[in-house]
Amino acid sequence: VAQVYLDDASGEPEWVTVKTGLFGTKESFVPLAASRLDGSDLVVQATKDQVSGAPRVEQDDHISEQEEAEIYRYYGLSGPNGGRDTAGTVGRTGGRGTAGTAGYDRSAGHDTSGPDTDEAMTRSEERLVAGTQQAEVGKARLRKHVVTETETVQVPVSHEEVRLEREPITDANRDAAYSGGDITEEEHEVTLRAEKPVVSTETEAVERVRLGKETVTDTETVSGEVRKEQIEFDDPSGTSRR
């Protein structure tokens, strides 16, 4: 409970405002009809969705008959005196769920802020305070898998080829030339060799990969509802000024 509104005629509590919305920056009106106290809790006949969706009324120390009738219609209720009751005057609560101190009709000339106030009135405003909090937004991971590619390299290879060599008979080879028979049949063979390319693989480390983090600062725009007090001055001529 944020504020309690009293009936101007009877002085009985008729409405309370409850903080709703993001960060509790909105106050919604809830009727006290059929409400009850349960210990320090105030139990009202309205759902959370009803309270959150209640018509928005400017927070002031007095609400008009039109505003009050609109809220009654929203909750499906008819106000006292056939719905023509006077608008409620606000009283501040002393804590969670308590009924709050009684408000006074401003027209009677009483001080609505309490009996111990001085000769001046303090006007306050809410300021929007924005901050940050750490939240987990995702995870990044490294994953390694094997792919197969085809590489082509040039490999030099050599091979032997046969070549027929003839030499004349000289004193140097004459003995070898006549070492055999006069007329014979013979065979002589030479083994030829050639290089063939072969392929194998070997593993070598090429780089190290790791995950690092860096902080990037962006600017985001946030908004919220703030309340402020306004002071009206009623002079004897009946003129109201702010």
mmCIF file of C-alpha atoms in Angstrom:
data_model
loop_
_atom_site.group_PDB
_atom_site.id
_atom_site.type_symbol
_atom_site.label_atom_id
_atom_site.label_comp_id
_atom_site.label_asym_id
_atom_site.label_seq_id
_atom_site.Cartn_x
_atom_site.Cartn_y
_atom_site.Cartn_z
ATOM 1 C CA VAL A 1 0.000 0.000 0.000
ATOM 2 C CA ALA A 2 1.382 3.388 -1.000
ATOM 3 C CA GLN A 3 -1.449 5.813 -0.136
ATOM 4 C CA VAL A 4 -4.920 5.730 1.458
ATOM 5 C CA TYR A 5 -7.746 7.957 0.159
ATOM 6 C CA LEU A 6 -10.559 8.994 2.528
ATOM 7 C CA ASP A 7 -14.132 9.957 1.776
ATOM 8 C CA ASP A 8 -14.507 13.733 2.151
ATOM 9 C CA ALA A 9 -17.867 13.455 3.889
ATOM 10 C CA SER A 10 -17.388 10.497 6.231
ATOM 11 C CA GLY A 11 -13.607 10.482 6.596
ATOM 12 C CA GLU A 12 -13.627 6.692 6.109
ATOM 13 C CA PRO A 13 -10.908 4.975 4.020
ATOM 14 C CA GLU A 14 -12.301 4.299 0.550
ATOM 15 C CA TRP A 15 -9.343 3.674 -1.780
ATOM 16 C CA VAL A 16 -5.712 2.583 -1.561
ATOM 17 C CA THR A 17 -3.000 2.831 -4.157
ATOM 18 C CA VAL A 18 -0.702 -0.137 -4.774
ATOM 19 C CA LYS A 19 2.718 0.050 -6.393
ATOM 20 C CA THR A 20 2.824 -1.895 -9.661
ATOM 21 C CA GLY A 21 4.730 -1.849 -12.943
ATOM 22 C CA LEU A 22 8.434 -2.070 -13.628
ATOM 23 C CA PHE A 23 10.429 -1.288 -10.455
ATOM 24 C CA GLY A 24 7.143 -0.399 -8.725
ATOM 25 C CA THR A 25 7.035 3.017 -10.414
ATOM 26 C CA LYS A 26 3.276 2.963 -11.071
ATOM 27 C CA GLU A 27 0.481 3.277 -8.503
ATOM 28 C CA SER A 28 -2.910 1.706 -9.206
ATOM 29 C CA PHE A 29 -6.131 2.467 -7.323
ATOM 30 C CA VAL A 30 -7.873 -0.429 -5.531
ATOM 31 C CA PRO A 31 -11.302 -0.112 -3.858
ATOM 32 C CA LEU A 32 -11.526 -0.993 -0.183
ATOM 33 C CA ALA A 33 -15.085 -2.301 -0.622
ATOM 34 C CA ALA A 34 -15.296 -5.894 0.724
ATOM 35 C CA SER A 35 -11.640 -5.702 1.843
ATOM 36 C CA ARG A 36 -10.364 -7.097 5.137
ATOM 37 C CA LEU A 37 -7.251 -7.070 7.280
ATOM 38 C CA ASP A 38 -5.407 -10.364 7.701
ATOM 39 C CA GLY A 39 -2.773 -9.626 10.345
ATOM 40 C CA SER A 40 -0.624 -6.913 8.781
ATOM 41 C CA ASP A 41 -1.871 -7.718 5.255
ATOM 42 C CA LEU A 42 -4.694 -5.953 3.460
ATOM 43 C CA VAL A 43 -6.760 -8.444 1.407
ATOM 44 C CA VAL A 44 -8.836 -6.868 -1.386
ATOM 45 C CA GLN A 45 -11.397 -8.298 -3.802
ATOM 46 C CA ALA A 46 -9.357 -7.787 -6.962
ATOM 47 C CA THR A 47 -6.904 -9.845 -8.994
ATOM 48 C CA LYS A 48 -3.359 -8.819 -9.761
ATOM 49 C CA ASP A 49 -4.236 -8.288 -13.447
ATOM 50 C CA GLN A 50 -7.180 -6.087 -12.485
ATOM 51 C CA VAL A 51 -4.985 -3.925 -10.285
ATOM 52 C CA SER A 52 -2.239 -3.641 -12.923
ATOM 53 C CA GLY A 53 -4.748 -2.674 -15.625
ATOM 54 C CA ALA A 54 -6.680 -0.116 -13.548
ATOM 55 C CA PRO A 55 -7.229 3.317 -15.183
ATOM 56 C CA ARG A 56 -4.324 5.655 -14.716
ATOM 57 C CA VAL A 57 -5.109 8.575 -12.426
ATOM 58 C CA GLU A 58 -2.655 11.377 -11.733
ATOM 59 C CA GLN A 59 -1.262 10.994 -8.208
ATOM 60 C CA ASP A 60 -2.520 13.979 -6.226
ATOM 61 C CA ASP A 61 -3.918 14.614 -2.753
ATOM 62 C CA HIS A 62 -7.434 14.627 -4.208
ATOM 63 C CA ILE A 63 -9.189 12.782 -7.048
ATOM 64 C CA SER A 64 -12.166 14.149 -8.948
ATOM 65 C CA GLU A 65 -15.651 12.694 -9.035
ATOM 66 C CA GLN A 66 -15.162 11.793 -12.710
ATOM 67 C CA GLU A 67 -11.952 9.913 -11.971
ATOM 68 C CA GLU A 68 -13.546 8.111 -9.050
ATOM 69 C CA ALA A 69 -16.586 7.118 -11.144
ATOM 70 C CA GLU A 70 -14.295 5.754 -13.874
ATOM 71 C CA ILE A 71 -12.441 3.545 -11.384
ATOM 72 C CA TYR A 72 -15.723 2.320 -9.905
ATOM 73 C CA ARG A 73 -16.930 1.348 -13.373
ATOM 74 C CA TYR A 74 -13.678 -0.465 -14.098
ATOM 75 C CA TYR A 75 -14.034 -2.655 -10.991
ATOM 76 C CA GLY A 76 -17.755 -3.178 -11.630
ATOM 77 C CA LEU A 77 -18.790 -1.375 -8.438
ATOM 78 C CA SER A 78 -21.190 1.437 -7.640
ATOM 79 C CA GLY A 79 -19.970 4.045 -5.221
ATOM 80 C CA PRO A 80 -21.700 5.027 -1.989
ATOM 81 C CA ASN A 81 -24.653 7.429 -2.307
ATOM 82 C CA GLY A 82 -25.532 6.009 -5.707
ATOM 83 C CA GLY A 83 -22.063 6.593 -7.091
ATOM 84 C CA ARG A 84 -22.164 10.362 -6.358
ATOM 85 C CA ASP A 85 -19.807 10.389 -3.382
ATOM 86 C CA THR A 86 -17.198 13.096 -3.135
ATOM 87 C CA ALA A 87 -13.619 12.462 -4.098
ATOM 88 C CA GLY A 88 -11.256 10.974 -1.526
ATOM 89 C CA THR A 89 -8.470 12.834 0.187
ATOM 90 C CA VAL A 90 -5.101 11.122 0.487
ATOM 91 C CA GLY A 91 -3.559 9.868 3.731
ATOM 92 C CA ARG A 92 0.011 8.522 3.853
ATOM 93 C CA THR A 93 0.613 4.960 5.052
ATOM 94 C CA GLY A 94 2.961 4.252 7.919
ATOM 95 C CA GLY A 95 4.273 0.923 6.513
ATOM 96 C CA ARG A 96 3.488 -2.276 4.629
ATOM 97 C CA GLY A 97 -0.208 -3.059 4.569
ATOM 98 C CA THR A 98 -1.192 -0.591 7.279
ATOM 99 C CA ALA A 99 -4.236 1.623 7.019
ATOM 100 C CA GLY A 100 -2.256 4.898 7.062
ATOM 101 C CA THR A 101 -2.847 8.156 8.872
ATOM 102 C CA ALA A 102 -6.065 10.003 8.257
ATOM 103 C CA GLY A 103 -6.100 12.735 5.645
ATOM 104 C CA TYR A 104 -7.796 16.078 6.120
ATOM 105 C CA ASP A 105 -9.972 18.066 3.768
ATOM 106 C CA ARG A 106 -7.776 20.773 2.323
ATOM 107 C CA SER A 107 -10.650 23.268 2.203
ATOM 108 C CA ALA A 108 -10.888 23.238 6.029
ATOM 109 C CA GLY A 109 -7.433 24.833 6.328
ATOM 110 C CA HIS A 110 -5.767 21.919 8.132
ATOM 111 C CA ASP A 111 -2.152 20.922 7.514
ATOM 112 C CA THR A 112 -2.274 17.647 5.553
ATOM 113 C CA SER A 113 1.360 16.759 6.199
ATOM 114 C CA GLY A 114 1.061 16.243 9.969
ATOM 115 C CA PRO A 115 0.921 18.195 13.261
ATOM 116 C CA ASP A 116 4.697 18.641 13.566
ATOM 117 C CA THR A 117 5.344 20.420 10.279
ATOM 118 C CA ASP A 118 7.037 23.819 10.181
ATOM 119 C CA GLU A 119 5.930 26.945 8.329
ATOM 120 C CA ALA A 120 7.204 25.703 4.938
ATOM 121 C CA MET A 121 6.142 22.816 2.720
ATOM 122 C CA THR A 122 8.711 20.508 1.169
ATOM 123 C CA ARG A 123 8.179 19.534 -2.461
ATOM 124 C CA SER A 124 9.868 16.298 -3.582
ATOM 125 C CA GLU A 125 10.456 14.618 -6.917
ATOM 126 C CA GLU A 126 11.549 11.163 -7.932
ATOM 127 C CA ARG A 127 14.652 10.849 -10.073
ATOM 128 C CA LEU A 128 15.246 7.998 -12.482
ATOM 129 C CA VAL A 129 18.290 6.049 -11.311
ATOM 130 C CA ALA A 130 19.723 3.674 -13.900
ATOM 131 C CA GLY A 131 22.390 1.075 -13.243
ATOM 132 C CA THR A 132 23.672 -2.211 -14.597
ATOM 133 C CA GLN A 133 23.752 -5.792 -13.436
ATOM 134 C CA GLN A 134 25.664 -8.770 -14.738
ATOM 135 C CA ALA A 135 23.616 -11.353 -16.647
ATOM 136 C CA GLU A 136 24.641 -14.446 -18.601
ATOM 137 C CA VAL A 137 23.805 -13.895 -22.274
ATOM 138 C CA GLY A 138 25.385 -16.940 -23.927
ATOM 139 C CA LYS A 139 28.324 -19.314 -24.111
ATOM 140 C CA ALA A 140 31.164 -19.642 -26.646
ATOM 141 C CA ARG A 141 33.209 -22.813 -27.079
ATOM 142 C CA LEU A 142 36.040 -24.159 -29.218
ATOM 143 C CA ARG A 143 35.484 -27.454 -31.012
ATOM 144 C CA LYS A 144 38.083 -29.391 -33.037
ATOM 145 C CA HIS A 145 37.266 -31.928 -35.759
ATOM 146 C CA VAL A 146 39.162 -33.620 -38.584
ATOM 147 C CA VAL A 147 38.658 -32.844 -42.284
ATOM 148 C CA THR A 148 40.400 -34.565 -45.220
ATOM 149 C CA GLU A 149 41.877 -32.560 -48.077
ATOM 150 C CA THR A 150 43.862 -33.545 -51.165
ATOM 151 C CA GLU A 151 47.311 -32.044 -51.707
ATOM 152 C CA THR A 152 49.417 -32.354 -54.858
ATOM 153 C CA VAL A 153 53.219 -32.135 -54.812
ATOM 154 C CA GLN A 154 55.894 -32.677 -57.456
ATOM 155 C CA VAL A 155 58.365 -35.501 -56.679
ATOM 156 C CA PRO A 156 61.493 -35.965 -58.876
ATOM 157 C CA VAL A 157 62.060 -39.686 -59.775
ATOM 158 C CA SER A 158 64.829 -41.372 -61.767
ATOM 159 C CA HIS A 159 64.995 -44.657 -63.717
ATOM 160 C CA GLU A 160 67.588 -46.622 -65.663
ATOM 161 C CA GLU A 161 67.410 -47.188 -69.413
ATOM 162 C CA VAL A 162 69.461 -49.699 -71.432
ATOM 163 C CA ARG A 163 71.995 -48.387 -73.900
ATOM 164 C CA LEU A 164 73.866 -50.526 -76.437
ATOM 165 C CA GLU A 165 77.593 -49.772 -76.444
ATOM 166 C CA ARG A 166 80.024 -51.015 -79.113
ATOM 167 C CA GLU A 167 83.821 -50.847 -78.862
ATOM 168 C CA PRO A 168 86.489 -51.952 -81.313
ATOM 169 C CA ILE A 169 88.995 -54.682 -80.499
ATOM 170 C CA THR A 170 92.138 -53.169 -79.165
ATOM 171 C CA ASP A 171 95.172 -54.387 -77.314
ATOM 172 C CA ALA A 172 93.416 -53.477 -74.072
ATOM 173 C CA ASN A 173 90.423 -55.784 -74.621
ATOM 174 C CA ARG A 174 91.872 -58.375 -76.953
ATOM 175 C CA ASP A 175 92.421 -61.000 -74.245
ATOM 176 C CA ALA A 176 88.784 -60.640 -73.047
ATOM 177 C CA ALA A 177 87.547 -60.853 -76.600
ATOM 178 C CA TYR A 178 89.289 -64.204 -77.259
ATOM 179 C CA SER A 179 88.610 -65.741 -73.858
ATOM 180 C CA GLY A 180 85.517 -67.573 -75.063
ATOM 181 C CA GLY A 181 84.870 -70.024 -77.842
ATOM 182 C CA ASP A 182 85.159 -69.205 -81.472
ATOM 183 C CA ILE A 183 81.525 -69.378 -82.464
ATOM 184 C CA THR A 184 79.008 -69.681 -79.549
ATOM 185 C CA GLU A 185 75.503 -68.675 -78.456
ATOM 186 C CA GLU A 186 75.310 -66.575 -75.301
ATOM 187 C CA GLU A 187 72.936 -64.299 -73.383
ATOM 188 C CA HIS A 188 73.790 -61.337 -71.206
ATOM 189 C CA GLU A 189 71.245 -59.371 -69.207
ATOM 190 C CA VAL A 190 71.303 -56.135 -67.205
ATOM 191 C CA THR A 191 68.853 -55.318 -64.380
ATOM 192 C CA LEU A 192 67.189 -51.938 -64.804
ATOM 193 C CA ARG A 193 66.032 -49.932 -61.764
ATOM 194 C CA ALA A 194 63.616 -47.018 -61.401
ATOM 195 C CA GLU A 195 62.398 -44.815 -58.533
ATOM 196 C CA LYS A 196 58.684 -44.746 -57.734
ATOM 197 C CA PRO A 197 56.996 -42.015 -55.662
ATOM 198 C CA VAL A 198 55.631 -43.004 -52.264
ATOM 199 C CA VAL A 199 53.314 -40.974 -49.991
ATOM 200 C CA SER A 200 53.162 -40.870 -46.195
ATOM 201 C CA THR A 201 52.027 -38.302 -43.630
ATOM 202 C CA GLU A 202 53.536 -36.845 -40.522
ATOM 203 C CA THR A 203 51.865 -34.668 -37.871
ATOM 204 C CA GLU A 204 53.219 -31.293 -36.892
ATOM 205 C CA ALA A 205 51.790 -28.533 -34.679
ATOM 206 C CA VAL A 206 51.001 -25.360 -36.626
ATOM 207 C CA GLU A 207 49.262 -22.989 -34.161
ATOM 208 C CA ARG A 208 47.591 -22.576 -30.770
ATOM 209 C CA VAL A 209 43.974 -21.364 -30.555
ATOM 210 C CA ARG A 210 42.243 -20.127 -27.392
ATOM 211 C CA LEU A 211 39.136 -18.147 -26.404
ATOM 212 C CA GLY A 212 39.610 -14.672 -24.999
ATOM 213 C CA LYS A 213 37.091 -12.109 -23.711
ATOM 214 C CA GLU A 214 36.998 -8.370 -24.067
ATOM 215 C CA THR A 215 34.522 -5.835 -22.699
ATOM 216 C CA VAL A 216 32.717 -3.661 -25.232
ATOM 217 C CA THR A 217 30.752 -0.690 -23.911
ATOM 218 C CA ASP A 218 27.548 0.346 -25.662
ATOM 219 C CA THR A 219 24.870 2.835 -24.707
ATOM 220 C CA GLU A 220 21.263 1.746 -24.254
ATOM 221 C CA THR A 221 18.285 3.968 -23.598
ATOM 222 C CA VAL A 222 16.056 3.026 -20.668
ATOM 223 C CA SER A 223 12.907 4.734 -19.444
ATOM 224 C CA GLY A 224 10.735 4.578 -16.376
ATOM 225 C CA GLU A 225 7.964 6.473 -14.677
ATOM 226 C CA VAL A 226 8.807 8.982 -11.963
ATOM 227 C CA ARG A 227 6.498 10.939 -9.696
ATOM 228 C CA LYS A 228 6.818 14.481 -8.452
ATOM 229 C CA GLU A 229 4.875 16.611 -6.068
ATOM 230 C CA GLN A 230 3.227 19.845 -7.142
ATOM 231 C CA ILE A 231 2.219 22.582 -4.717
ATOM 232 C CA GLU A 232 -0.906 24.656 -5.309
ATOM 233 C CA PHE A 233 -1.511 28.028 -3.738
ATOM 234 C CA ASP A 234 -5.090 29.044 -3.033
ATOM 235 C CA ASP A 235 -5.388 32.739 -2.192
ATOM 236 C CA PRO A 236 -8.454 34.342 -0.519
ATOM 237 C CA SER A 237 -9.790 35.500 -3.884
ATOM 238 C CA GLY A 238 -10.351 31.903 -4.904
ATOM 239 C CA THR A 239 -7.526 31.846 -7.476
ATOM 240 C CA SER A 240 -5.408 28.711 -7.526
ATOM 241 C CA ARG A 241 -1.795 28.848 -8.679
ATOM 242 C CA ARG A 242 0.991 26.276 -8.894
#
